[in-house]
Coordinates of C-alpha atoms in Angstrom, one line a residue:
M1 CA 0.0 0.0 0.0
G2 CA 1.2 3.5 -0.8
V3 CA 3.8 4.1 -3.5
G4 CA 4.4 1.2 -5.8
G5 CA 7.6 -0.4 -7.0
K6 CA 8.9 -1.6 -3.5
F7 CA 9.2 1.9 -2.3
W8 CA 9.9 0.8 1.3
D9 CA 13.0 -1.1 0.0
L10 CA 14.3 2.2 -1.3
L11 CA 13.9 3.8 2.1
K12 CA 15.2 0.8 4.1
P13 CA 18.8 2.0 4.4
Y14 CA 17.7 5.2 6.1
A15 CA 15.6 3.5 8.8
R16 CA 16.4 4.2 12.5
Y17 CA 15.7 1.6 15.2
E18 CA 14.7 3.4 18.4
G19 CA 14.7 2.1 22.0
F20 CA 11.9 1.5 24.5
D21 CA 11.6 5.2 25.7
F22 CA 11.3 6.6 22.2
L23 CA 7.6 7.3 22.5
R24 CA 7.5 8.0 26.2
N25 CA 5.3 11.0 26.9
K26 CA 4.8 11.6 23.2
R27 CA 1.6 11.8 21.2
V28 CA 1.4 9.4 18.3
A29 CA -1.2 9.0 15.5
I30 CA -2.2 5.4 14.6
D31 CA -3.7 4.4 11.3
L32 CA -6.3 1.9 12.7
S33 CA -6.9 0.3 9.3
F34 CA -3.3 -0.6 9.1
W35 CA -3.5 -2.4 12.5
I36 CA -6.6 -4.3 11.5
V37 CA -5.1 -5.4 8.1
Q38 CA -1.9 -6.4 9.8
H39 CA -3.7 -8.4 12.5
E40 CA -5.8 -10.3 10.0
T41 CA -2.6 -11.1 8.0
A42 CA -0.6 -12.1 11.1
L43 CA -3.2 -14.3 12.7
K44 CA -5.3 -16.9 10.9
A45 CA -8.4 -18.5 12.2
N46 CA -6.7 -19.8 15.4
A47 CA -7.8 -16.8 17.6
R48 CA -11.3 -15.5 18.2
N49 CA -11.7 -12.0 16.7
P50 CA -8.0 -11.3 16.1
H51 CA -8.6 -7.6 15.4
L52 CA -10.1 -7.1 18.9
R53 CA -7.7 -9.3 20.7
L54 CA -4.5 -7.7 19.3
T55 CA -5.9 -4.1 19.4
F56 CA -6.6 -4.8 23.1
F57 CA -3.1 -6.0 23.9
R58 CA -1.3 -3.6 21.6
T59 CA -3.1 -0.5 23.0
I60 CA -2.2 -1.5 26.6
N61 CA 1.4 -2.1 25.6
L62 CA 1.7 1.2 23.8
F63 CA 0.1 3.1 26.6
S64 CA 1.7 1.4 29.7
K65 CA 4.9 -0.3 28.5
F66 CA 6.1 2.4 26.1
G67 CA 4.4 5.4 27.8
A68 CA 2.9 6.8 24.7
F69 CA -0.4 8.8 24.2
P70 CA -2.1 7.1 21.2
V71 CA -4.5 8.9 18.9
F72 CA -6.4 6.6 16.6
V73 CA -7.4 7.7 13.1
I74 CA -9.9 5.9 10.9
D75 CA -10.6 6.3 7.1
G76 CA -13.4 8.5 5.9
T77 CA -15.2 8.3 2.5
P78 CA -12.7 7.2 -0.2
S79 CA -12.3 9.4 -3.3
P80 CA -13.5 8.1 -6.7
L81 CA -9.9 7.7 -7.7
K82 CA -9.2 5.4 -4.7
S83 CA -12.4 3.5 -5.4
R84 CA -11.4 2.9 -9.0
A85 CA -7.9 1.9 -7.9
R86 CA -9.4 -0.7 -5.5
I87 CA -11.5 -2.2 -8.3
A88 CA -8.5 -2.3 -10.6
R89 CA -6.4 -4.0 -8.0
F90 CA -9.2 -6.6 -7.5
Y91 CA -9.4 -7.1 -11.3
R92 CA -5.6 -7.6 -11.5
S93 CA -5.4 -10.1 -8.7
S94 CA -8.4 -12.0 -10.1
G95 CA -6.9 -12.1 -13.7
I96 CA -9.7 -10.0 -15.2
D97 CA -8.9 -7.8 -18.1
L98 CA -8.6 -4.1 -17.0
S99 CA -10.3 -3.0 -20.2
S100 CA -13.6 -3.9 -18.7
L101 CA -13.0 -1.8 -15.7
P102 CA -16.1 0.3 -14.9
E103 CA -16.0 4.1 -14.8
I104 CA -16.5 5.7 -11.4
E105 CA -18.6 8.8 -11.6
D106 CA -17.7 12.0 -9.7
G107 CA -19.0 12.1 -6.2
V108 CA -19.6 8.3 -6.1
S109 CA -17.3 6.2 -4.1
V110 CA -17.0 2.5 -3.4
E111 CA -16.8 1.6 0.3
R112 CA -14.7 -1.3 1.7
N113 CA -16.4 -4.6 2.2
Q114 CA -18.9 -4.9 5.1
A115 CA -16.7 -7.4 7.0
F116 CA -13.8 -5.0 7.2
L117 CA -16.2 -2.1 8.2
K118 CA -17.5 -4.3 11.0
C119 CA -14.0 -4.9 12.3
V120 CA -13.3 -1.2 12.3
Q121 CA -16.6 -0.4 14.1
E122 CA -15.8 -3.0 16.8
C123 CA -12.3 -1.7 17.3
V124 CA -13.7 1.8 17.6
E125 CA -16.1 0.7 20.3
L126 CA -13.3 -1.0 22.2
L127 CA -11.0 2.0 22.0
E128 CA -13.8 4.3 23.1
L129 CA -14.2 2.2 26.3
F130 CA -10.4 2.5 26.8
G131 CA -10.9 6.3 26.7
M132 CA -8.6 6.7 23.6
P133 CA -9.3 9.7 21.3
I134 CA -10.5 8.7 17.8
L135 CA -10.5 11.0 14.8
K136 CA -12.1 10.4 11.4
A137 CA -10.4 11.6 8.3
K138 CA -12.2 13.1 5.3
G139 CA -10.5 10.5 3.1
E140 CA -7.3 8.6 3.8
A141 CA -6.4 8.0 7.5
E142 CA -2.7 8.3 6.8
A143 CA -3.3 11.7 5.2
L144 CA -4.7 13.0 8.5
C145 CA -1.9 11.3 10.5
A146 CA 0.7 13.0 8.3
Q147 CA -1.1 16.4 8.6
L148 CA -1.2 16.2 12.4
D149 CA 2.5 15.2 12.4
R150 CA 3.6 17.9 10.1
E151 CA 1.6 20.7 11.9
G152 CA 3.1 19.6 15.3
H153 CA -0.1 18.5 16.9
L154 CA 1.4 15.0 17.3
D155 CA 5.0 13.7 17.4
A156 CA 4.9 10.7 15.0
C157 CA 2.5 8.5 13.1
I158 CA 2.3 4.7 12.9
T159 CA 1.4 3.4 9.5
S160 CA 2.7 1.1 6.7
D161 CA 1.4 3.4 3.9
S162 CA 4.5 4.9 2.3
D163 CA 2.4 7.7 0.8
A164 CA 2.3 9.3 4.3
F165 CA 5.6 11.0 3.3
L166 CA 3.7 12.4 0.2
F167 CA 1.1 13.9 2.5
G168 CA 3.9 15.6 4.5
A169 CA 4.7 13.3 7.4
T170 CA 8.0 14.0 9.1
C171 CA 8.4 10.8 11.3
V172 CA 6.7 7.5 10.3
I173 CA 6.9 4.3 12.4
K174 CA 6.4 1.4 10.1
H175 CA 6.8 -1.4 12.7
F176 CA 7.1 -1.8 16.4
R177 CA 7.8 -5.0 18.2
S178 CA 7.4 -5.1 22.0
S179 CA 9.7 -8.1 22.4
S180 CA 12.9 -6.4 21.1
K181 CA 15.7 -4.3 22.4
E182 CA 14.9 -1.7 19.7
P183 CA 11.2 -2.1 19.1
F184 CA 10.5 0.9 16.8
E185 CA 11.5 1.0 13.1
C186 CA 11.3 4.7 12.3
Y187 CA 11.8 6.8 9.1
Y188 CA 12.5 10.5 9.2
M189 CA 11.9 12.7 6.2
S190 CA 15.1 14.6 7.0
D191 CA 17.1 11.4 6.6
I192 CA 15.5 10.6 3.3
E193 CA 16.2 14.1 2.0
A194 CA 19.9 13.9 3.1
G195 CA 20.4 10.3 1.7
L196 CA 18.4 10.4 -1.6
G197 CA 18.3 14.1 -2.2
L198 CA 14.5 13.8 -2.6
K199 CA 11.9 16.2 -1.1
R200 CA 8.1 15.9 -0.8
K201 CA 7.2 17.1 -4.3
Q202 CA 9.8 14.8 -5.9
L203 CA 8.4 11.9 -4.0
I204 CA 5.0 12.8 -5.4
A205 CA 6.5 12.8 -8.9
I206 CA 7.9 9.3 -8.2
S207 CA 4.5 8.0 -7.1
L208 CA 3.0 9.4 -10.3
L209 CA 5.6 7.5 -12.4
V210 CA 5.5 4.1 -10.7
G211 CA 1.9 4.1 -9.4
N212 CA 0.2 4.7 -6.0
D213 CA -3.0 4.0 -4.2
H214 CA -5.0 6.2 -6.5
D215 CA -3.4 5.1 -9.8
V216 CA -2.1 1.6 -9.7
N217 CA -0.6 1.6 -13.2
G218 CA 1.7 4.7 -13.3
V219 CA 3.6 5.1 -16.5
Q220 CA 4.2 1.9 -18.5
G221 CA 7.8 0.9 -18.8
I222 CA 9.1 3.0 -15.9
G223 CA 10.3 1.3 -12.7
L224 CA 11.3 2.7 -9.4
E225 CA 15.0 3.0 -10.2
T226 CA 14.3 4.9 -13.5
A227 CA 11.8 7.1 -11.7
V228 CA 14.2 8.0 -8.9
R229 CA 17.1 8.8 -11.4
F230 CA 14.7 10.8 -13.6
V231 CA 13.4 12.9 -10.7
Q232 CA 16.9 13.5 -9.3
T233 CA 17.8 15.3 -12.5
L234 CA 15.1 17.9 -11.8
G235 CA 14.8 20.2 -8.8
E236 CA 11.9 20.2 -6.4
D237 CA 10.8 23.7 -7.4
E238 CA 10.5 22.8 -11.1
I239 CA 9.5 19.2 -11.0
M240 CA 5.7 19.7 -11.3
T241 CA 6.1 22.3 -14.1
R242 CA 8.4 20.0 -16.0
L243 CA 6.0 17.0 -15.7
Y244 CA 3.2 19.1 -17.1
E245 CA 5.4 20.2 -20.0
I246 CA 6.3 16.6 -20.8
G247 CA 2.7 15.5 -20.6
N248 CA 1.9 18.2 -23.2
N249 CA 4.8 17.0 -25.4
N250 CA 6.7 20.3 -24.8
I251 CA 10.0 18.6 -24.2
S252 CA 12.2 21.1 -26.2
A253 CA 11.4 23.9 -23.7
F254 CA 13.7 22.5 -21.1
Q255 CA 15.7 19.8 -22.9
C256 CA 18.8 22.0 -22.8
G257 CA 18.4 22.5 -19.1
T258 CA 18.9 18.9 -18.2
K259 CA 21.5 18.5 -15.4
S260 CA 24.8 17.1 -16.4
V261 CA 26.2 14.0 -14.8
D262 CA 29.1 15.9 -13.4
D263 CA 28.2 19.6 -13.5
L264 CA 31.8 20.4 -12.7
V265 CA 33.1 21.5 -16.2
P266 CA 34.5 25.1 -15.8
S267 CA 33.0 27.8 -17.9
L268 CA 36.5 28.5 -19.2
E269 CA 36.7 25.1 -20.8
E270 CA 33.3 25.6 -22.5
S271 CA 34.6 28.8 -24.1
L272 CA 37.7 27.2 -25.5
P273 CA 37.5 25.6 -29.0
K274 CA 37.2 21.9 -28.9
K275 CA 40.4 20.4 -30.2
K276 CA 41.4 16.8 -30.2
F277 CA 45.0 16.3 -29.1
S278 CA 47.0 13.3 -30.4
H279 CA 48.1 10.8 -27.8
C280 CA 51.0 8.4 -27.5
S281 CA 50.1 4.8 -28.2
F282 CA 52.8 3.6 -25.8
C283 CA 52.1 5.5 -22.6
G284 CA 48.7 7.0 -23.5
H285 CA 49.6 10.6 -22.6
P286 CA 49.3 13.7 -25.0
G287 CA 52.0 13.7 -27.6
S288 CA 53.3 11.5 -30.4
K289 CA 55.1 8.2 -30.0
R290 CA 58.0 9.5 -32.1
D291 CA 58.6 12.4 -29.7
H292 CA 58.3 10.1 -26.7
L293 CA 61.0 7.8 -28.1
K294 CA 63.5 10.7 -27.9
Y295 CA 62.3 12.3 -24.7
S296 CA 59.9 11.1 -22.0
C297 CA 56.7 13.0 -21.7
E298 CA 56.0 15.4 -18.8
C299 CA 53.5 13.0 -17.2
C300 CA 55.9 10.0 -17.2
S301 CA 59.1 12.0 -16.3
T302 CA 57.5 13.4 -13.2
R303 CA 56.7 9.8 -12.0
S304 CA 60.1 8.2 -12.9
N305 CA 63.3 9.1 -14.6
G306 CA 63.5 6.0 -16.8
G307 CA 61.5 7.3 -19.8
C308 CA 57.9 6.6 -20.7
K309 CA 56.0 3.7 -19.2
R310 CA 53.7 1.4 -21.1
K311 CA 50.1 2.2 -20.3
P312 CA 48.3 -0.4 -18.1
E313 CA 45.2 -2.2 -19.3
G314 CA 42.1 0.0 -19.0
F315 CA 44.1 3.2 -18.9
K316 CA 42.2 6.5 -19.2
C317 CA 44.0 9.7 -19.8
D318 CA 43.1 12.5 -17.4
C319 CA 44.1 15.4 -19.5
M320 CA 41.8 18.4 -20.2
S321 CA 40.9 17.3 -23.7
C322 CA 40.1 13.7 -22.7
D323 CA 38.1 14.8 -19.7
A324 CA 36.0 17.2 -21.7
D325 CA 35.4 14.5 -24.3
R326 CA 34.3 12.0 -21.7
K327 CA 31.9 14.5 -20.2
E328 CA 30.4 15.3 -23.6
K329 CA 29.8 11.6 -24.3
E330 CA 28.2 11.1 -20.9
Q331 CA 26.0 14.1 -21.4
K332 CA 24.8 12.8 -24.8
K333 CA 24.1 9.4 -23.2
L334 CA 22.1 11.1 -20.4
D335 CA 20.2 13.2 -23.0
Q336 CA 19.3 10.1 -24.9
W337 CA 18.1 8.3 -21.8
F338 CA 16.2 11.4 -20.7
N339 CA 14.4 11.7 -24.0
K340 CA 13.4 8.0 -23.9
V341 CA 11.8 8.5 -20.5
C342 CA 10.1 11.6 -21.7
D343 CA 8.7 9.8 -24.7
K344 CA 7.2 7.1 -22.4
I345 CA 5.7 9.8 -20.2
A346 CA 4.2 11.6 -23.2
L347 CA 2.4 8.5 -24.3
E348 CA 0.5 8.3 -21.0
P349 CA -2.9 10.0 -21.3
N350 CA -3.9 12.6 -18.7
F351 CA -0.4 12.8 -17.2
P352 CA 0.3 14.1 -14.6
N353 CA -3.1 13.7 -12.9
K354 CA -3.8 17.1 -11.4
E355 CA -6.4 15.7 -8.9
I356 CA -3.8 13.3 -7.4
I357 CA -1.2 16.1 -7.0
E358 CA -3.7 18.4 -5.3
M359 CA -4.8 15.7 -3.0
Y360 CA -1.2 15.0 -1.8
L361 CA -0.5 18.7 -1.4
C362 CA -3.8 19.4 0.4
D363 CA -3.5 20.6 4.0
N364 CA -7.1 19.9 5.1
H365 CA -7.7 16.2 5.7
G366 CA -9.7 16.5 8.9
S367 CA -13.1 17.9 10.0
F368 CA -11.5 20.5 12.3
K369 CA -10.7 24.1 11.3
G370 CA -8.1 26.6 12.2
S371 CA -4.5 26.2 13.4
D372 CA -5.5 25.0 16.9
G373 CA -6.0 21.5 15.6
P374 CA -8.5 18.9 16.8
C375 CA -9.7 18.5 20.4
I376 CA -7.7 15.5 21.7
I377 CA -8.5 14.3 25.2
W378 CA -7.5 11.0 26.8
G379 CA -10.2 9.7 29.2
S380 CA -10.3 7.0 31.9
P381 CA -11.1 3.4 31.0
K382 CA -14.7 2.3 31.6
I383 CA -13.7 -1.0 33.3
E384 CA -17.1 -2.6 33.8
L385 CA -18.2 -1.8 30.3
L386 CA -14.9 -3.2 29.0
V387 CA -15.5 -6.4 31.0
D388 CA -19.0 -6.8 29.5
F389 CA -17.8 -6.0 25.9
L390 CA -14.9 -8.5 26.0
A391 CA -17.0 -11.1 27.7
F392 CA -19.5 -10.9 24.9
H393 CA -17.1 -10.7 21.9
Q394 CA -14.1 -12.7 23.3
H395 CA -15.7 -14.9 25.9
W396 CA -13.1 -13.8 28.5
E397 CA -13.7 -14.1 32.2
P398 CA -14.1 -10.8 34.1
S399 CA -11.2 -11.5 36.4
Y400 CA -8.9 -12.0 33.4
V401 CA -9.9 -8.7 31.8
R402 CA -9.5 -6.8 35.1
K403 CA -6.1 -8.4 35.5
M404 CA -4.8 -7.6 32.0
I405 CA -6.0 -4.0 32.2
L406 CA -4.2 -3.3 35.5
P407 CA -0.9 -2.1 33.8
M408 CA -2.9 0.7 32.1
L409 CA -4.6 1.6 35.3
S410 CA -1.3 1.7 37.2
T411 CA 0.2 4.0 34.5
I412 CA -2.8 6.4 34.8
F413 CA -2.5 6.2 38.6
L414 CA 1.2 7.0 38.6
R415 CA 0.8 9.9 36.2
E416 CA -1.8 11.4 38.3
M417 CA 0.3 10.9 41.4
A418 CA 3.1 12.7 39.8
M419 CA 0.8 15.6 39.2
H420 CA -0.7 15.3 42.7
L421 CA -4.1 14.6 41.3
A422 CA -4.6 10.9 42.2
K423 CA -6.6 9.2 44.8
S424 CA -4.8 7.1 47.5
L425 CA -5.7 3.7 46.0
L426 CA -5.0 2.1 42.7
Y427 CA -8.3 0.8 41.2
E428 CA -9.8 1.8 44.5
Q429 CA -8.3 -1.4 46.0
Y430 CA -4.5 -1.4 45.9
D431 CA -2.2 0.8 48.0
F432 CA 1.5 1.4 47.1
D433 CA 3.6 -0.9 49.3
S434 CA 7.2 -0.8 48.1
I435 CA 9.6 -1.2 45.2
D436 CA 10.3 -4.9 45.1
R437 CA 13.3 -5.0 42.7
V438 CA 14.9 -3.7 39.5
K439 CA 14.0 -5.7 36.4
V440 CA 16.0 -5.6 33.2
R441 CA 14.4 -7.0 30.0
Y442 CA 15.8 -6.5 26.4
G443 CA 18.3 -4.0 27.9
H444 CA 15.5 -1.9 29.4
K445 CA 15.4 -1.2 33.1
S446 CA 12.1 -1.0 35.1
Y447 CA 10.9 -1.2 38.7
V448 CA 8.8 -4.1 39.9
I449 CA 6.2 -2.4 42.2
K450 CA 4.5 -4.2 45.0
W451 CA 0.9 -3.1 45.6
R452 CA -1.0 -4.2 48.7
K453 CA -4.7 -4.8 48.5
A454 CA -6.5 -2.9 51.2
A455 CA -8.8 -4.8 53.8
M456 CA -8.2 -8.2 52.3
R457 CA -8.4 -11.3 54.5
L458 CA -7.0 -14.7 53.5
G459 CA -9.7 -17.2 52.7
S460 CA -12.4 -14.7 52.0
D461 CA -15.1 -15.5 49.4
S462 CA -13.9 -12.8 47.0
D463 CA -10.3 -13.9 47.3
T464 CA -11.2 -17.6 46.6
T465 CA -13.4 -16.6 43.6
L466 CA -10.6 -14.4 42.1
S467 CA -8.0 -17.1 42.4
R468 CA -10.4 -19.7 40.9
E469 CA -11.5 -17.5 38.0
S470 CA -7.9 -16.5 37.2
D471 CA -6.8 -20.2 37.0
M472 CA -9.8 -21.1 34.8
Q473 CA -9.0 -18.1 32.4
Q474 CA -5.4 -19.0 32.3
D475 CA -6.2 -22.5 31.2
A476 CA -8.5 -21.2 28.5
V477 CA -5.9 -18.8 27.2
D478 CA -3.2 -21.4 27.0
I479 CA -5.5 -23.8 25.1
D480 CA -7.7 -21.7 22.9
E481 CA -5.9 -18.5 22.0
T482 CA -2.2 -17.8 22.1
V483 CA -1.1 -14.2 22.3
D484 CA 1.0 -13.1 19.3
F485 CA 4.6 -12.7 20.3
L486 CA 4.7 -9.3 18.7
D487 CA 2.1 -8.1 21.1
E488 CA 3.0 -10.1 24.1
L489 CA 1.7 -8.6 27.4
D490 CA 3.3 -9.1 30.7
A491 CA 0.4 -10.0 33.0
P492 CA 0.6 -8.7 36.6
M493 CA 1.5 -11.3 39.2
I494 CA -0.8 -11.8 42.2
Q495 CA 0.6 -13.2 45.4
L496 CA -1.0 -14.2 48.7
N497 CA 1.1 -13.7 51.8
E498 CA 0.1 -13.8 55.5
G499 CA -3.5 -13.0 54.9
C500 CA -2.8 -10.1 52.4
Q501 CA -3.0 -10.0 48.6
F502 CA -0.2 -8.3 46.8
L503 CA 0.0 -7.2 43.1
F504 CA 3.3 -6.9 41.2
T505 CA 3.5 -4.6 38.1
D506 CA 6.4 -3.4 36.0
E507 CA 6.7 0.4 35.9
N508 CA 8.9 3.0 34.3
V509 CA 11.8 4.2 36.5
E510 CA 11.2 7.9 35.8
L511 CA 7.5 7.6 36.4
I512 CA 8.0 6.0 39.8
Q513 CA 10.6 8.7 40.6
A514 CA 8.1 11.4 39.9
A515 CA 5.2 9.7 41.7
F516 CA 7.0 8.4 44.8
P517 CA 10.4 10.2 45.2
K518 CA 10.9 9.3 48.8
E519 CA 10.2 5.6 48.2
V520 CA 12.7 5.6 45.3
E521 CA 15.3 7.3 47.5
R522 CA 14.8 4.8 50.3
F523 CA 15.0 1.8 47.8
L524 CA 18.3 3.1 46.3
R525 CA 19.7 3.7 49.8
E526 CA 18.9 0.1 50.9
K527 CA 20.2 -1.3 47.6
E528 CA 23.5 0.6 48.1
L529 CA 23.7 -0.7 51.7
K530 CA 23.2 -4.3 50.5
E531 CA 25.8 -4.0 47.9
S532 CA 28.3 -2.6 50.3
Q533 CA 27.6 -5.4 52.7
R534 CA 27.9 -8.0 49.9
K535 CA 31.4 -6.7 49.2
K536 CA 32.4 -7.2 52.8
T537 CA 30.8 -10.7 53.2
P538 CA 33.0 -12.9 51.0
N539 CA 35.7 -13.5 53.7
S540 CA 33.1 -14.1 56.4
R541 CA 31.2 -16.4 54.1
S542 CA 34.3 -18.5 53.3
S543 CA 35.2 -18.7 57.0
G544 CA 31.6 -19.7 57.8
T545 CA 31.7 -22.5 55.2
N546 CA 35.0 -23.7 56.7
E547 CA 33.4 -23.8 60.1
K548 CA 30.5 -25.8 58.7
L549 CA 32.9 -28.3 57.2
E550 CA 34.6 -28.8 60.5
T551 CA 31.5 -30.2 62.2
P552 CA 31.9 -33.8 63.3
K553 CA 29.4 -35.1 60.8
S554 CA 30.8 -33.2 57.8
R555 CA 34.4 -33.7 58.9
G556 CA 34.0 -37.5 58.6
L557 CA 32.4 -37.1 55.2
Q558 CA 35.1 -34.9 53.8
R559 CA 37.9 -37.1 55.2
N560 CA 36.4 -40.2 53.7
I561 CA 36.0 -38.6 50.2
T562 CA 39.6 -37.3 50.2
E563 CA 41.0 -40.6 51.3
I564 CA 39.3 -42.3 48.3
Y565 CA 40.6 -39.8 45.8
R566 CA 44.1 -39.8 47.3
S567 CA 44.3 -43.6 47.4
K568 CA 43.3 -43.7 43.7
K569 CA 45.9 -41.1 42.8
A570 CA 48.7 -42.9 44.8
L571 CA 47.9 -46.2 43.3
F572 CA 47.9 -44.7 39.8
N573 CA 51.3 -43.1 40.3
N574 CA 53.0 -46.0 42.0
Q575 CA 51.9 -49.0 39.8
P576 CA 52.9 -49.6 36.2
E577 CA 50.7 -48.5 33.3
E578 CA 49.6 -52.1 32.5
D579 CA 48.3 -52.6 36.0
S580 CA 46.4 -49.3 36.2
A581 CA 43.2 -50.9 34.9
K582 CA 43.2 -53.4 37.8
D583 CA 43.3 -50.7 40.5
V584 CA 39.5 -50.3 40.4
S585 CA 39.0 -53.8 41.9
S586 CA 42.0 -53.7 44.3
P587 CA 41.4 -54.7 48.0
S588 CA 42.4 -51.3 49.3
V589 CA 39.7 -49.6 47.2
E590 CA 37.1 -52.2 48.3
S591 CA 38.1 -51.7 51.9
S592 CA 37.7 -47.9 51.5
K593 CA 34.3 -48.4 50.0
E594 CA 33.2 -50.6 52.8
K595 CA 34.6 -48.1 55.3
R596 CA 32.7 -45.3 53.6
K597 CA 29.5 -47.4 53.5
G598 CA 29.8 -48.1 57.2
S599 CA 30.5 -44.5 58.1
N600 CA 27.6 -43.2 56.0
Q601 CA 24.7 -45.4 57.4
N602 CA 23.2 -42.4 59.2
L603 CA 23.1 -40.1 56.2
P604 CA 20.0 -39.6 54.1
K605 CA 19.5 -41.9 51.2
S606 CA 19.8 -39.1 48.6
V607 CA 23.2 -38.1 50.0
R608 CA 24.5 -41.6 50.0
R609 CA 23.4 -42.1 46.4
R610 CA 25.3 -39.0 45.3
L611 CA 28.4 -40.2 47.2
L612 CA 28.1 -43.7 45.8
F613 CA 27.7 -42.7 42.1
G614 CA 29.7 -39.5 42.2

């Protein structure tokens, strides 16, 4: 989807792979259609409603694990050009002749199939229950994502449609994988401009030549490599004007203005009369062979004093005359190639399509007006409605839904605590207890937070029901539906200890620092104290182990084992090599085994087995 001709492969060398905290506290636009199509492709019929399942897990991951503020964008009414392109794509995949393609009248559009629209509507309902903001574009969702990114309302956009750059996007995230050290594959327009020398209008010209979502054919006989090379010969300011002139068969108006391959020929050389100097057939430098037999030429004499050298294979003279001649030949070759491309473009009817160009350059893809942008507000999840929605569509147990949504609730709670706006309890049930430990996964450090459930008694009916429902749901998930590894979600761990229920969640270090600075300071102080004690303890530990080995019971054990090993070593060193194989069955070894067997009668059976079989 987007620009044709494997356009992403052209941009691949300029991709950046960002770390876990790349989107933290950033607002990001998400093309919801891209998510749904990706989910349907990734998951077959093994999971129930894969679009809902992975939207659920991925939204929680994006919000809680990566700390982003997602804004979801859905497609509006497709343009007639997009509708015709969809039909053409269907005809081509089905092997139907495109000559029978029906004409789409102005103002009439073809919607997506009803199954896809149903998936979109269900995902929208789920995201609204999450409290996520949802915007509807006038046409393409990636166009509105790019506009919000370009105007600074958002910081990036997540989509796989490469024409987001044509709509003006500055940062596009094509993929993100939660189970990776660098989960985000990002593309910046500034890197593309620096690497390929192509700007927005030039990218639009490439899409017109190779095809796009609104014109799947492009220009016949022109591939991506030819299109990029052709566009690079023209500047961004003149590219559209030149395409219109080529489309109108007015090539001679700018044929002489085609950029040279080198563009480094001085103007003084151009004013000089073109004169072909003779070259020596022996050394290849200017001059005749007869003169070089008497005296070595200037080029050869400066390199060695032994006369002219025979020119190597593939030698090219770098004198002014030869250099100008080579540039002239290259320029003629470039002009011939350029004319062939122009001839192919001129044969294409209605090229370039003005409607497509205006659509890509348009700055109004949303229903909002003015420079203030849309009203974007993140609300709180409606937990009970979420439980009912997922119980109906996914057949999930209520306890499982509440457990999986806890990372999002804890993130909201900690953000409000950092702003001194939160209540005292998480989910109106859990109180902050302590920082349990530091967790490092995929090179990313986080705190494992221990939450204590208020007024919970061991053995109560609610506690028993929660544990039983959690076990039942876990069995159902393991058997029926497996979470896709790209969207794996770390479920919070619940622990019962001394009549209290504790919840463990992974939280961002900076977020905990802002919400509970005193607790972080105390945790770091205790950690430093433990490390200092650990550095002092090795000597005492070794002395303690020696004291343990000197107890009567262990002393007998240790002496018996060393006696066995020493007797074997002594026998092996004293006896000849041919008798070494008989030492295993010698009387001394048998007596030591009987002695060890008699001294170990009081030991546990497992210890005796280890001593016996080594």
